[in-house]
Amino acid sequence: MNEQTTTEKQDGATTQPHSHPFQAEVAELLRLMVHAVYAETEVFLRELISNASDACDKLRYEAIGQPGLLEHGGALAIRIAIDADSGTLTISDTGIGMGRQELIDDLGTVARSGTRAFIDRLAEAKDAAGLIGQFGVGFYSAFMVADRIEVTSRRAGADEVWVWRSSGTDRFEVLSAPAEAAERVKRGTEIVLHLKPDAKRYLEANEIERIVRTYSDHILFPIEFLDPKAEPRQINAASALWQRPKSELKTEDYKEAYRTLTGGFDEPAMTLHYKAEGRQAYAVLLFAPSRAPFDLFDPTRKGHVKLYVRRVFITGDAQLLPSYLRFMRGVVDSEDLPLNISREMLQNNPQVAQMRKAITGRVLGELESLAANDADAFAKVWEAFGRVFKEGLYEDYERRDRLLALARFPSTKGEARSLKEYVADFKPNQTEIYYLVGEGLERLKANPKLEAARARGIEVLLLTDPIDAFWTAMPLGFDGKPLKSLSQGEVDFDLVPVIEEPAKAEEAAPAPADEASVVAAVKGALGDAVSDVRASQRLTESAACLVAGIGPDRELGRLLASQSRPPSGAGAKPILELNMRHALVQALRSAKTEAREDDVADLAALLLDEAYILDGEVPSDPAAFTARLNRLLVRGMATGR
Ligand SMILES: Nc1ncnc2c1ncn2[C@@H]1O[C@H](COP(=O)(O)OP(=O)(O)O)[C@@H](O)[C@H]1O
Ligand SMILES: [Mg+2]
């Protein structure tokens, strides 16, 4: 059999109907699994058990409408068997099973979303086990320990049984199962791993038990261990931990439940466990991880709260929390919802809506008490998920004040400031909360628009996440104090006393009449490149800066333009503000007085270009910019100044 040269087309058509190439990314992933040497390979078992458990969940859900599906194949359970003679480890389940096409698609040709990102990360990561957990690389992780795998599966209620097999190279086969295999697998899936020589420790009973206890203790279905030297026995707790009273549970129990339920390898930064009683009865067990998963910014913004109805799994994303809390993981188990509630019906169910509201409120309440009582833990949550959380400032109008109070921001005074702290530190006569949105903290800190605030000791929030440009675009306030951008409209710091004289106030402020003539000269020179020119309240050191007039803040305008979604009021030219005390502006004034029109034009254009550069942009015409700069430099050198 010449596997390398058989093309896919011939393959699918006639020559080898049972042989299939892995999808390209899957093949790449497999190469990483097969060849790499990972310290912690044991996660493969958790992945296979979690798949088996999912399969049992799925069958139980389908059986609500078709009880006949449960007739053959016994109770829902997971079994693990070891055989030292053949060097095999077998994991089987009596779940939903897979038909031929599912074997082909799910175990070979459909790559899970996030596979690409995972491959890229794995190449540079030390902590492969953690990555595998976070991505749910799932089934393929078994190739870390096996050089050959056979999957025999019977879809619940089906007559046919199929075998999938592969050695983790570029191809896999799917064939009709031989009679004895079909006899053995009455329902569900049996996975036989032919262990690699260096993975023989997975043939030891103790080792298997330890791994199951560590990662899979809280799987809801019994995991039975078929020990060749003893009676078969159940090796997991198989209890719905969330149903047990809080008082019986220890931190360690929660940590284990977190690992089993979420596949996380970190420790939960926050745990919320309670039972609601009253209008509706349901149990809630939710965790905030301490690390962000890689798919946090997946465009689908899917949640990770599983919905159960009386211990029966219904769906992995019932949208029981708003999208901006999608980092929360865990379980909600309802006593009241109908078991046959379809996933589609969940959207419009008033009971679900009421649960969503109540649970969201509890999660925010828990975050609030974490912020108040365990600042370190809260900081972890904020660092990992603050960027997602801030989407709520934009989306959740009703809870905006609560969300703003929870939010933390870097500022000119610290790394994670709350608005409460900010307001407590108001300067005399300060009435607004100032912020600046832009790319990169270091660049923002150097932004000239901060100068006047700095001279007065006024704190400025420095917002660098893309989402910041959006939520700040709405009229917001905290504690009755409006939030105000330093790169939009006019700022008036006059009432706040200056605490340190600006270091480089090189010249005295000009008389108002001079000010007007400089402004008029620059306006004349720049024409419609700007919408207006005015003397600045913001600057003490730099010569000029740009601010937005009407319409969106400059940063939002830029973001939207880059996504080719020009905002309303876009195309509105920025306003150029001049620091009247700056030497360059004073030079322009002299040029004006002495009627050196070319110099006026060059200096005005240079001030505008500099302002663009300070905002992280490039001058609109770099060649003209350079020519102008050179002209002015040469002239300056020649006069020996
Ligand atoms: N024991 C099993 N029973 C039924 N289907 C399975 C089983 N194991 C794997 N599958 C199918 O293969 C798919 C891929 O599994 P996996 O790689 O672990 O990814 P995930 O569990 O994240 O979907 C599953 O989504 C499921 O459709
Ligand atoms: Mg899986």
XYZ file of C-alpha atoms and ligand atoms in Angstrom:
669
model
C 0.000 0.000 0.000
C 1.576 3.228 -1.099
C 0.069 5.732 1.285
C 2.359 8.623 0.482
C 1.574 8.935 -3.183
C -2.085 8.016 -3.293
C -3.941 11.209 -3.967
C -6.955 12.112 -1.998
C -9.191 11.973 -5.037
C -8.313 8.465 -6.176
C -8.468 7.522 -2.601
C -11.985 8.725 -1.992
C -13.209 7.342 -5.303
C -12.103 3.776 -5.779
C -8.695 2.571 -4.697
C -8.841 2.761 -0.894
C -12.260 3.773 0.274
C -11.310 3.173 3.892
C -8.170 5.301 4.000
C -8.355 9.053 4.649
C -5.830 11.827 5.053
C -5.932 13.836 8.260
C -6.868 17.446 7.799
C -3.661 19.499 7.465
C -3.735 21.123 10.902
C -4.687 17.876 12.571
C -1.733 16.193 10.862
C 0.538 18.923 12.141
C -0.867 18.579 15.639
C -0.352 14.827 15.482
C 3.288 15.231 14.547
C 3.701 17.356 17.669
C 1.970 14.726 19.801
C 3.808 11.748 18.320
C 7.321 13.109 18.337
C 7.571 15.539 21.169
C 8.611 14.433 24.616
C 6.339 16.013 27.170
C 6.932 15.686 30.867
C 3.252 15.410 31.655
C 1.591 13.042 29.276
C -1.034 11.876 31.749
C -3.586 14.475 30.638
C -4.462 12.205 27.735
C -6.512 10.082 30.139
C -8.478 13.026 31.372
C -9.199 14.003 27.760
C -10.477 10.553 26.834
C -12.572 10.322 29.996
C -14.005 13.737 29.343
C -14.976 12.655 25.816
C -16.575 9.511 27.229
C -18.474 11.588 29.737
C -19.603 14.002 27.001
C -20.818 11.002 24.999
C -22.871 9.767 27.978
C -24.272 13.280 28.483
C -25.260 13.446 24.828
C -27.010 10.111 24.908
C -28.894 10.959 28.061
C -30.040 14.180 26.430
C -31.167 12.459 23.226
C -32.874 9.734 25.205
C -35.210 12.282 26.775
C -37.126 12.227 23.500
C -36.189 8.681 22.448
C -35.981 6.456 25.510
C -35.456 3.447 23.236
C -31.878 4.574 22.668
C -30.974 3.412 26.170
C -32.331 -0.131 25.730
C -29.195 -1.923 24.650
C -25.750 -1.602 26.099
C -26.423 -1.245 29.795
C -26.208 1.738 32.116
C -24.320 4.899 31.221
C -20.786 4.293 32.393
C -17.110 4.575 31.574
C -14.701 1.658 31.821
C -10.930 1.478 31.929
C -9.042 -1.786 31.385
C -5.341 -2.613 31.280
C -3.693 -5.572 29.619
C -0.006 -5.955 30.359
C 0.469 -8.823 27.891
C -0.653 -6.874 24.874
C 0.552 -3.549 26.293
C -2.829 -1.945 25.811
C -4.956 0.475 27.772
C -8.653 0.521 26.875
C -11.149 3.276 27.641
C -14.753 2.534 26.771
C -18.093 4.157 27.306
C -21.744 3.308 26.758
C -22.530 6.781 25.456
C -23.842 8.079 22.172
C -21.185 6.449 19.952
C -20.115 7.496 16.473
C -21.219 6.413 13.037
C -18.856 6.081 10.081
C -19.086 9.710 8.996
C -18.661 10.975 12.554
C -15.521 8.911 12.965
C -14.151 10.415 9.774
C -15.136 13.990 10.606
C -14.626 14.188 14.346
C -11.458 12.118 14.534
C -9.681 13.271 11.440
C -10.954 15.804 8.984
C -12.543 18.564 11.016
C -9.989 20.520 13.002
C -11.302 22.110 16.168
C -11.286 25.863 16.218
C -8.177 27.044 17.965
C -5.984 24.192 16.690
C -3.831 26.570 14.675
C -3.341 28.882 17.626
C -2.496 25.905 19.804
C 0.133 24.585 17.420
C 1.796 27.975 17.336
C 1.828 28.258 21.112
C 3.012 24.725 21.676
C 6.073 25.403 19.587
C 7.269 27.966 22.122
C 5.701 26.714 25.364
C 7.228 24.945 28.304
C 3.970 23.933 29.875
C 2.530 21.588 27.256
C 0.173 19.931 29.722
C -1.444 23.237 30.592
C -1.836 24.093 26.951
C -3.417 20.788 26.107
C -5.893 21.334 28.915
C -6.800 24.830 27.876
C -7.255 23.973 24.252
C -8.968 20.668 24.736
C -6.710 19.139 22.069
C -8.576 16.218 23.337
C -8.518 12.964 21.518
C -5.243 13.511 19.679
C -3.341 13.890 22.918
C -3.574 10.079 23.192
C -0.819 9.912 20.590
C 1.576 11.228 23.210
C 1.433 7.783 24.827
C 0.252 5.423 22.072
C 1.847 4.549 18.758
C -1.313 2.921 17.486
C -4.963 3.567 18.360
C -8.117 1.656 17.455
C -11.544 3.141 18.055
C -14.537 0.831 17.754
C -17.891 2.564 17.919
C -21.613 1.914 17.645
C -23.916 4.870 17.438
C -26.787 4.373 19.915
C -29.611 2.497 18.183
C -27.513 1.631 15.081
C -26.866 -1.813 13.620
C -23.491 -1.017 12.153
C -20.261 -0.884 14.086
C -17.200 0.874 12.714
C -13.515 0.827 13.464
C -11.230 3.849 13.170
C -7.497 3.231 13.371
C -4.287 5.117 12.915
C -0.632 5.218 13.897
C -0.666 8.990 14.039
C 0.955 9.466 10.631
C -0.728 11.400 7.842
C -3.631 9.019 7.394
C -6.273 7.024 9.209
C -8.614 4.221 8.223
C -12.292 3.636 8.885
C -13.594 0.111 8.277
C -16.577 -2.003 9.099
C -15.935 -3.761 12.416
C -15.253 -7.504 12.494
C -18.023 -9.635 14.001
C -16.396 -10.191 17.395
C -15.814 -6.443 17.846
C -19.420 -5.721 16.887
C -20.535 -8.295 19.442
C -18.419 -6.637 22.152
C -19.420 -3.015 21.548
C -23.190 -2.960 22.079
C -23.382 0.803 22.352
C -20.888 3.629 22.526
C -17.180 3.689 21.990
C -14.142 1.605 22.850
C -10.702 3.127 22.460
C -7.671 0.820 22.528
C -4.293 2.464 23.011
C -1.198 0.452 22.072
C 1.168 2.112 24.496
C 4.594 3.316 23.474
C 7.531 1.599 25.199
C 8.109 4.675 27.378
C 4.449 4.877 28.428
C 4.146 1.502 30.113
C 3.468 3.074 33.481
C -0.102 3.499 32.301
C -0.458 -0.254 32.679
C -0.249 0.071 36.449
C -3.455 0.084 38.443
C -2.171 2.595 41.010
C -1.159 5.030 38.377
C -4.524 4.899 36.625
C -6.374 5.365 39.897
C -4.227 8.304 40.868
C -4.788 10.077 37.563
C -8.529 9.505 37.633
C -8.739 10.832 41.187
C -6.735 13.884 40.240
C -8.532 14.931 37.104
C -11.778 13.069 36.819
C -13.120 12.446 40.290
C -16.177 14.606 39.726
C -17.186 13.180 36.379
C -20.877 12.419 36.878
C -20.792 8.888 35.468
C -19.177 5.987 37.265
C -15.673 5.176 36.073
C -15.140 1.479 36.549
C -11.672 0.034 36.655
C -11.268 -3.529 35.401
C -8.243 -4.598 37.373
C -6.881 -7.900 36.069
C -5.717 -8.761 39.593
C -8.879 -7.802 41.482
C -12.608 -7.253 41.273
C -13.852 -4.463 39.018
C -14.359 -1.332 41.078
C -15.520 2.240 40.734
C -12.628 4.670 41.115
C -14.294 8.104 41.006
C -16.734 9.829 43.322
C -19.249 10.393 40.500
C -21.240 12.833 42.540
C -22.632 16.185 41.573
C -20.441 18.159 43.915
C -22.478 21.314 43.388
C -25.442 19.603 45.045
C -23.573 19.078 48.294
C -23.794 21.646 51.072
C -21.027 24.190 51.165
C -20.223 23.327 54.760
C -19.153 19.803 53.756
C -16.703 20.974 51.141
C -13.108 22.028 51.521
C -10.987 24.279 49.339
C -9.283 21.162 48.025
C -12.627 19.716 46.890
C -13.387 22.854 44.963
C -9.984 22.836 43.329
C -10.519 19.290 42.146
C -14.009 20.081 40.930
C -12.562 23.016 39.057
C -10.089 20.765 37.297
C -12.665 18.119 36.447
C -15.339 20.511 35.306
C -13.240 22.988 33.395
C -10.095 21.131 32.434
C -8.108 23.956 33.987
C -4.658 23.330 35.392
C -4.425 26.536 37.314
C -6.229 27.259 40.532
C -9.509 29.098 40.563
C -9.058 32.736 41.561
C -12.680 32.893 42.706
C -15.266 30.266 43.587
C -18.987 30.897 43.818
C -21.169 28.083 45.146
C -24.761 28.473 46.255
C -28.222 27.076 45.953
C -31.081 29.302 44.962
C -34.399 28.485 46.520
C -37.676 30.287 46.172
C -39.248 31.163 42.879
C -36.864 28.732 41.249
C -34.525 26.163 42.684
C -31.119 25.644 41.190
C -27.537 25.037 42.217
C -24.664 27.180 41.008
C -20.978 26.312 41.059
C -18.893 28.837 39.180
C -15.201 29.611 39.023
C -13.090 32.455 37.758
C -9.813 30.953 36.515
C -6.582 32.680 37.413
C -5.270 32.512 33.860
C -6.812 33.492 30.554
C -7.487 30.744 28.012
C -6.309 31.288 24.472
C -9.757 31.477 22.978
C -10.867 34.319 25.221
C -11.192 36.600 22.235
C -12.779 34.047 19.986
C -15.285 36.039 17.911
C -18.170 33.759 18.924
C -17.703 34.942 22.522
C -19.082 31.650 23.752
C -19.665 31.092 27.419
C -18.508 28.171 29.517
C -21.294 27.661 31.986
C -22.863 24.235 31.594
C -26.547 23.895 32.125
C -27.905 20.747 33.773
C -31.535 20.022 34.515
C -31.858 17.675 37.481
C -28.341 16.323 36.899
C -28.929 15.824 33.161
C -26.540 17.771 30.986
C -28.393 20.038 28.555
C -25.830 22.309 26.947
C -22.315 23.651 27.356
C -23.300 27.230 26.667
C -26.755 28.189 27.834
C -25.754 31.866 27.919
C -26.534 32.053 31.582
C -24.115 34.951 31.881
C -23.601 37.959 29.628
C -20.737 37.697 27.129
C -18.475 39.937 29.138
C -18.496 37.333 31.916
C -17.646 34.516 29.519
C -14.451 33.807 31.429
C -16.500 32.274 34.251
C -16.645 28.490 34.182
C -18.775 25.912 35.877
C -22.237 24.515 36.255
C -25.806 25.589 36.836
C -28.182 22.736 37.687
C -31.882 23.575 37.601
C -34.638 21.714 39.433
C -37.475 23.438 37.604
C -36.737 23.684 33.899
C -38.376 21.007 31.762
C -35.964 18.222 30.858
C -37.004 18.361 27.246
C -36.140 22.033 26.931
C -34.416 22.397 23.596
C -31.240 24.393 23.299
C -33.073 26.821 21.032
C -35.904 27.325 23.507
C -33.441 28.435 26.158
C -33.052 31.761 24.392
C -36.604 32.884 25.045
C -37.462 31.046 28.213
C -38.556 33.476 30.937
C -37.312 31.179 33.718
C -33.880 31.117 32.111
C -33.994 34.891 31.752
C -34.719 35.225 35.442
C -31.876 32.852 36.334
C -29.528 34.787 34.080
C -30.340 38.001 35.839
C -29.963 36.549 39.303
C -26.744 34.659 38.557
C -25.161 37.665 36.857
C -25.941 39.725 39.946
C -24.375 37.096 42.201
C -21.221 36.882 40.107
C -20.795 40.651 40.238
C -21.479 40.590 43.970
C -18.803 37.938 44.447
C -16.340 39.972 42.387
C -17.146 42.983 44.548
C -16.460 41.139 47.761
C -13.299 39.653 46.283
C -12.152 43.170 45.395
C -12.933 44.314 48.932
C -11.497 41.347 50.842
C -8.805 39.745 48.728
C -7.189 42.374 46.541
C -4.528 39.960 45.267
C -7.040 37.430 44.004
C -9.108 40.172 42.455
C -6.028 41.594 40.755
C -5.417 38.190 39.174
C -8.938 38.049 37.806
C -8.675 41.589 36.555
C -5.334 41.039 34.894
C -6.552 37.943 33.100
C -10.043 39.098 32.195
C -10.303 42.853 32.608
C -10.211 43.351 28.876
C -13.237 41.115 28.461
C -14.995 42.538 31.476
C -14.759 46.042 30.038
C -16.960 44.946 27.129
C -19.725 45.168 29.716
C -19.164 48.897 30.159
C -20.186 49.159 26.549
C -22.942 46.561 26.479
C -24.592 46.343 29.857
C -26.280 49.645 30.308
C -28.233 48.541 33.384
C -25.215 47.458 35.372
C -22.776 50.030 34.079
C -22.258 51.820 37.391
C -21.508 48.562 39.143
C -19.094 47.520 36.428
C -17.327 50.879 36.471
C -16.856 50.570 40.201
C -15.240 47.146 39.729
C -12.997 48.191 36.884
C -9.309 48.916 37.443
C -7.201 51.130 35.208
C -3.569 52.027 34.823
C -3.052 55.713 35.389
C -0.357 58.285 35.879
C -0.518 57.305 39.582
C -0.555 53.531 39.555
C -1.068 50.281 37.733
C -4.578 49.301 38.750
C -6.573 52.210 40.062
C -10.252 52.116 40.840
C -12.408 55.127 40.109
C -13.154 55.327 43.793
C -9.464 55.802 44.509
C -9.229 58.267 41.670
C -12.059 60.426 42.960
C -10.700 60.291 46.501
C -7.498 61.814 45.125
C -9.172 64.687 43.290
C -7.200 67.928 43.291
C -8.833 71.064 44.701
C -11.537 72.282 42.267
C -11.180 69.209 40.075
C -14.604 68.104 38.852
C -13.877 65.614 36.077
C -12.168 62.249 35.671
C -9.556 62.518 32.953
C -8.349 59.791 30.645
C -6.343 59.291 27.521
C -6.897 56.413 25.113
C -4.097 55.126 22.918
C -1.768 52.363 22.007
C 0.880 51.279 24.482
C 1.310 52.495 28.034
C 4.796 53.883 27.479
C 3.701 55.921 24.519
C 0.691 57.266 26.367
C 2.871 58.297 29.280
C 4.936 60.382 26.871
C 1.892 61.995 25.317
C 2.111 65.820 25.463
C -1.590 66.044 26.259
C -0.693 64.977 29.786
C 1.549 67.940 30.405
C -0.868 70.435 31.878
C -2.489 67.747 34.023
C 0.919 66.697 35.266
C 1.813 70.257 36.198
C -1.263 70.311 38.431
C -0.789 66.822 39.834
C -4.052 65.703 38.220
C -4.281 61.963 37.730
C -5.037 60.707 34.214
C -6.253 57.206 33.384
C -4.195 55.634 30.609
C -6.377 53.311 28.570
C -4.631 51.021 26.121
C -7.047 48.169 25.317
C -8.901 48.341 21.995
C -12.222 48.074 23.833
C -11.400 51.273 25.732
C -11.975 53.376 22.644
C -15.531 52.037 22.486
C -16.866 52.275 25.990
C -15.341 55.678 26.557
C -17.218 56.936 23.508
C -20.379 56.978 25.614
C -21.196 59.740 28.058
C -20.130 58.207 31.339
C -19.646 59.317 34.842
C -18.737 57.891 38.187
C -20.093 59.216 41.445
C -21.517 62.205 39.577
C -18.142 63.060 38.029
C -18.046 62.937 34.228
C -15.269 61.081 32.436
C -13.421 63.338 30.062
C -10.939 62.569 27.307
C -7.800 64.672 27.089
C -7.750 64.216 23.346
C -11.184 65.547 22.616
C -12.883 68.918 22.903
C -11.684 71.603 25.268
C -10.249 71.027 28.685
C -10.211 73.677 31.314
C -7.709 73.177 34.102
C -7.622 76.833 35.029
C -9.364 76.413 38.356
C -6.943 73.751 39.502
C -3.793 75.332 40.899
C -0.433 74.524 39.321
C 1.786 72.734 41.814
C 5.021 72.741 39.900
C 6.003 75.326 37.350
C 6.502 73.570 34.024
C 10.169 72.837 33.632
C 10.562 74.158 30.150
C 8.440 77.270 30.039
C 11.026 78.856 27.848
C 9.350 82.097 27.122
C 6.807 84.272 28.782
C 3.234 83.898 27.621
C 2.490 86.247 24.748
C -0.043 88.991 24.913
C -3.547 87.982 23.790
C -3.227 90.066 20.625
C -0.052 88.180 19.639
C -1.768 84.912 20.431
C -4.573 85.743 18.020
C -2.167 86.673 15.259
C -0.145 83.450 15.650
C -3.329 81.394 15.565
C -4.503 83.254 12.471
C -1.138 82.771 10.759
C -1.081 79.015 11.395
C -4.687 78.682 10.326
C -3.912 80.495 7.122
C -0.868 78.343 6.440
C -2.586 75.015 7.098
C -5.856 75.747 5.326
C -8.320 72.889 5.587
C -5.788 70.336 6.877
C -7.233 71.100 10.313
C -10.680 72.165 11.395
C -9.387 74.764 13.783
C -6.310 76.133 15.514
C -6.298 77.368 19.087
C -4.117 78.066 22.098
C -3.751 75.001 24.306
C -4.697 74.416 27.906
C -3.117 70.964 27.882
C 0.466 71.643 26.906
C 3.296 72.923 29.018
C 6.337 71.326 27.352
C 5.510 70.228 23.818
C 4.766 72.657 21.029
C 1.524 71.282 19.634
C -1.031 68.507 19.805
C -4.139 67.339 17.979
C -7.537 66.889 19.546
C -10.867 65.791 18.172
C -13.507 68.444 17.833
C -16.969 67.104 17.345
C -17.426 63.423 16.510
C -15.561 60.481 17.993
C -12.408 60.688 20.047
C -9.295 60.485 17.886
C -8.446 56.970 19.004
C -11.917 55.597 18.240
C -11.936 57.356 14.895
C -8.639 55.699 14.041
C -9.826 52.264 15.169
C -13.022 52.442 13.178
C -11.193 53.738 10.138
C -8.787 50.788 10.366
C -11.783 48.452 10.320
C -13.192 50.475 7.406
C -16.193 51.494 9.463
C -15.914 55.276 9.264
C -17.825 56.682 12.230
C -20.369 59.413 11.892
C -18.581 62.712 12.102
C -15.547 60.982 10.556
C -13.632 62.951 8.046
C -13.967 65.787 10.536
C -10.464 67.216 10.683
C -8.759 67.455 14.057
C -8.102 70.665 15.928
C -4.473 71.763 16.295
C -3.631 73.177 19.683
C -0.525 75.293 20.157
C 1.581 75.835 23.259
C 1.988 79.586 23.124
C 5.028 79.509 25.393
C 6.965 77.057 23.284
C 10.094 78.333 21.534
C 8.986 76.934 18.189
C 5.678 78.771 18.373
C 7.497 81.899 19.416
C 9.789 81.480 16.426
C 6.741 81.315 14.242
C 5.526 84.533 15.770
C 8.820 86.258 14.947
C 8.693 84.941 11.393
C 5.202 86.325 11.116
C 6.222 89.726 12.459
C 9.169 89.849 10.077
C 6.937 88.772 7.172
C 9.030 85.684 6.366
C 6.072 83.864 4.845
C 8.012 80.758 3.759
C 9.205 80.183 7.312
C 5.700 80.648 8.658
C 4.415 78.024 6.231
C 7.238 75.568 7.045
C 6.900 75.995 10.789
C 3.136 75.646 10.754
C 3.317 72.466 8.682
C 6.038 71.106 10.956
C 3.960 71.736 14.068
C 1.114 69.778 12.522
C 3.348 66.873 11.515
C 4.934 66.751 14.956
C 1.508 66.562 16.524
C 0.671 63.589 14.301
C 3.913 61.877 15.226
C 3.237 62.345 18.929
C -0.102 60.608 18.406
C 1.719 57.623 16.931
C 0.867 58.405 13.327
C 3.021 59.307 10.358
C 2.997 62.683 8.635
C 0.643 62.586 5.657
C 3.518 63.381 3.296
C 6.797 62.030 4.760
C 8.896 63.392 1.871
C 7.573 66.923 2.289
C 7.995 66.580 6.061
C 11.649 65.610 5.705
C 12.349 68.331 3.162
C 10.810 70.934 5.445
C 12.654 69.728 8.491
C 15.933 69.796 6.588
C 15.323 73.286 5.279
C 14.661 74.590 8.764
C 17.633 72.751 10.256
C 20.051 74.029 7.639
C 18.780 77.552 8.143
C 19.094 77.186 11.908
C 22.640 75.841 11.653
C 23.638 78.560 9.235
C 22.549 81.286 11.624
C 24.415 79.474 14.387
C 21.489 79.316 16.800
N -15.939 8.511 23.328
C -16.521 9.257 22.388
N -17.819 9.074 22.068
C -18.423 9.811 21.122
N -17.817 10.777 20.426
C -16.516 11.013 20.687
C -15.808 10.283 21.675
N -14.540 10.742 21.697
C -14.473 11.716 20.783
N -15.658 11.898 20.177
C -15.975 12.873 19.133
O -14.783 13.401 18.658
C -14.752 14.820 18.830
C -13.369 15.286 19.107
O -12.978 15.027 20.436
P -11.883 15.921 21.100
O -10.667 15.925 20.229
O -11.664 15.460 22.485
O -12.479 17.358 21.067
P -13.697 17.953 21.937
O -13.985 17.006 23.037
O -13.169 19.262 22.408
O -14.831 18.132 20.993
C -15.759 15.078 19.926
O -16.314 16.364 19.821
C -16.804 14.004 19.658
O -17.680 14.446 18.646
Mg -12.634 16.254 24.314
